[in-house]
XYZ file of C-alpha atoms in Angstrom:
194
model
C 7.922 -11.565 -18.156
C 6.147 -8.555 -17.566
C 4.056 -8.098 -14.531
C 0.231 -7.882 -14.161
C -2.074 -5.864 -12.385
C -5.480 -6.833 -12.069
C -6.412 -3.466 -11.576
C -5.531 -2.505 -15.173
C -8.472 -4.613 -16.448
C -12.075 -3.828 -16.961
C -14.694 -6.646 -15.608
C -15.128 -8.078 -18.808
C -11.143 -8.057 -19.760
C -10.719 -9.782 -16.284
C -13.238 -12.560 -16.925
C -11.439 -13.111 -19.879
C -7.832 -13.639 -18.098
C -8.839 -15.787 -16.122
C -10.556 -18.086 -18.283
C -7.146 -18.124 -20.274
C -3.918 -17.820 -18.020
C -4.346 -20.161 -15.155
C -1.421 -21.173 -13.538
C 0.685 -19.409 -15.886
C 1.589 -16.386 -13.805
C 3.659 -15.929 -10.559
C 3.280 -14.056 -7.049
C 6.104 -11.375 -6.837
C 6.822 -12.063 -3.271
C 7.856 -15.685 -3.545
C 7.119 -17.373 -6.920
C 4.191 -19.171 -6.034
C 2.062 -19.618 -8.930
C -0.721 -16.601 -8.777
C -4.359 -17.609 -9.217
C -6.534 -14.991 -10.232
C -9.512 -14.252 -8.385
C -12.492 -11.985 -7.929
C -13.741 -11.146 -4.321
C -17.485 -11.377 -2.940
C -17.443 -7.440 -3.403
C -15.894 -7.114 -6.770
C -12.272 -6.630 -6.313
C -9.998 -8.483 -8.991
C -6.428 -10.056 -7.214
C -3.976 -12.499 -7.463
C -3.788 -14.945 -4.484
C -1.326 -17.503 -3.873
C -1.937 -21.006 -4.975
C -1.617 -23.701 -2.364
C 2.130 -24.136 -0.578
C 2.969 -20.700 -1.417
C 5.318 -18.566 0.809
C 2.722 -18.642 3.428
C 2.225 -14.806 3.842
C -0.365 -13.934 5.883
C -1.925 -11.072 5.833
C -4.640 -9.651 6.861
C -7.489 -8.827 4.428
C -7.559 -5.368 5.349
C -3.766 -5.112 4.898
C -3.466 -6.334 1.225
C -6.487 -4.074 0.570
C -4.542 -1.185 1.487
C -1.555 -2.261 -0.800
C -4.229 -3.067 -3.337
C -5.638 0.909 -3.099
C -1.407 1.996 -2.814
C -0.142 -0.071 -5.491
C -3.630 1.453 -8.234
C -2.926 4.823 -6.835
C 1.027 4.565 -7.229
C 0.226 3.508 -11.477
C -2.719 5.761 -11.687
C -0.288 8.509 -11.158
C 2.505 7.238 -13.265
C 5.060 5.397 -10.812
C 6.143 1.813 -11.290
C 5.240 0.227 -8.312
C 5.087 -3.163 -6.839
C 4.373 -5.157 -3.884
C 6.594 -7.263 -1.551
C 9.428 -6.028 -2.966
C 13.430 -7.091 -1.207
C 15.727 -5.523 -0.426
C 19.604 -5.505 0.606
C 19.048 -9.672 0.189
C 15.481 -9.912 2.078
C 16.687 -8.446 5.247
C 13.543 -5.929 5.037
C 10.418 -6.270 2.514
C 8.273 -3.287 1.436
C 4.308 -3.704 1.476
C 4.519 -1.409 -1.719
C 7.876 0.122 -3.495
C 7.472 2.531 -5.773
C 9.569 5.173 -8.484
C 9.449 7.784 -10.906
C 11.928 10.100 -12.217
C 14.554 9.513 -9.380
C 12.261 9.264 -6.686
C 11.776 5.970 -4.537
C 8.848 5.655 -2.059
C 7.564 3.149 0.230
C 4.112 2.321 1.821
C 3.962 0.532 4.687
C 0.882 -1.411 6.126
C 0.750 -1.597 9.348
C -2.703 -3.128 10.505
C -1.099 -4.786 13.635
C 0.120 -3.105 16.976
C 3.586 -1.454 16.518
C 5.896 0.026 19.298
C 7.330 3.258 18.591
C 10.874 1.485 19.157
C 9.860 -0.765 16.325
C 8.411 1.788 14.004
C 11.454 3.769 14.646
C 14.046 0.532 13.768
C 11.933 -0.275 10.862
C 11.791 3.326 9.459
C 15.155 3.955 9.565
C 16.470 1.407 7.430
C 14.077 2.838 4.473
C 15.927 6.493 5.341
C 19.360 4.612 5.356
C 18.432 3.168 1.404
C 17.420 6.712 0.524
C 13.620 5.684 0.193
C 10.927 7.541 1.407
C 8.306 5.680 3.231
C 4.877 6.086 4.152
C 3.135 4.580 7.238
C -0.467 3.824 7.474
C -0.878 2.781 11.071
C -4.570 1.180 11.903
C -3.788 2.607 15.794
C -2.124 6.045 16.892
C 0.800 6.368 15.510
C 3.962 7.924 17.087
C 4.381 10.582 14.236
C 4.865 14.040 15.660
C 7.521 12.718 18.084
C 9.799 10.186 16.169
C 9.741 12.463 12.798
C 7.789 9.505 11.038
C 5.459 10.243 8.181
C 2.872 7.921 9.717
C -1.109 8.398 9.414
C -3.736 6.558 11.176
C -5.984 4.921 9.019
C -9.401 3.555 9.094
C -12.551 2.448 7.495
C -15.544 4.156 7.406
C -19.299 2.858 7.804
C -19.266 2.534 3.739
C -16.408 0.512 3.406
C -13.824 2.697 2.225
C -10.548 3.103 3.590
C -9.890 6.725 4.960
C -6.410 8.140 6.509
C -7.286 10.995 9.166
C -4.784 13.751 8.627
C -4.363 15.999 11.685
C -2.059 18.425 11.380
C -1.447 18.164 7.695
C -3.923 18.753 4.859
C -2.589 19.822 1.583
C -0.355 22.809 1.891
C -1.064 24.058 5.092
C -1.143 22.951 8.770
C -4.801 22.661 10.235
C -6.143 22.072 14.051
C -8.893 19.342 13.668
C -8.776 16.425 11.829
C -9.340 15.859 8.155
C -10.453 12.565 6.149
C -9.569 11.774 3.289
C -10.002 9.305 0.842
C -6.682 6.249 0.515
C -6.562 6.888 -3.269
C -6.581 10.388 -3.099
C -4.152 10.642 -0.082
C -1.734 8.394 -1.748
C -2.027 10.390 -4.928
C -1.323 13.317 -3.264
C 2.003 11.578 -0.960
C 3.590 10.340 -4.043
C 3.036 13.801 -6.457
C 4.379 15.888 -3.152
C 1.104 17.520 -2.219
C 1.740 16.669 1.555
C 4.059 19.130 3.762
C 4.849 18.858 7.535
């Protein structure tokens, strides 16, 4: 069938849902019948019902793919989370096209060596995707090549990338916040240039 966001839905229209479709719907990453839930702060999601694939993630990670994946459709790309590929040997956070174009988002909440960042990156540039990485600590960008981005909360809550050395169209010296929705918004319409 087709897929779901619970983004798409107002308050009211997500009530609804999930008065009427328990158990009826399935996690993308594993099959797992999808429960839909509200959080203690308001955001709608599907989690995994018991005995699922066993993913565990970090709240703060699927928050980010949550932001990614409402940015990604609010901008006109189908996108999805955990999504395969050549037979499961790697596994996007969030995959993403539009009109030829095939991005990735990556994650990445826990430590990472540059080694690893490196390996993992370069089997997205071998499938012709672009990828993304939103690195919680310093990432290795400037010399590995990587589009990666630290990325942090602030006191209010919300999730902000720090972007030295590349705000919109032109290089800067200190660094700049900005919003994960926006900053996503303006990775996948090409707004960002090394």
């Amino acid at each position: 069938g087709d897929a779901v966001y619970s983004f798409t839905m107002d308050d009211h229209q997500w009530k609804e849902f999930k008065s009427k479709h328990k158990q009826q719907y399935k996690m993308s990453c594993c099959d797992a019948v999808a429960i839909p839930k509200t959080s203690k702060y308001g955001t709608q999601f599907f989690a995994h019902k018991a005995n699922g694939c066993g993913a565990s993630e970090s709240i703060q990670h699927q928050f980010i793919k949550y932001i990614a994946l409402r940015a990604l459709h609010g901008n006109g790309w189908k996108a999805d989370t955990e999504v395969r590929f050549n037979g499961g040997e790697f596994i996007a956070d969030v995959y993403a096209e539009k009109d030829g174009k095939r991005l990735a988002i990556e994650a990445q909440w826990s430590r990472i060596t540059k080694d690893e960042l490196h390996r993992r990156h370069s089997r997205y540039k071998d499938n012709n995707i672009q990828c993304v990485w939103l690195c919680k600590d310093k990432p290795y960008t400037w010399d590995v090549g990587i589009p990666a981005f630290n990325i942090r909360f602030n006191k209010d809550g919300q999730l902000q990338v720090i972007t030295l050395g590349i705000r919109g169209d032109y290089k800067q010296e200190e660094p700049y916040l900005l919003d994960l929705y926006k900053f996503i918004s303006m990775a996948c319409n090409g707004k960002l240039k090394n």
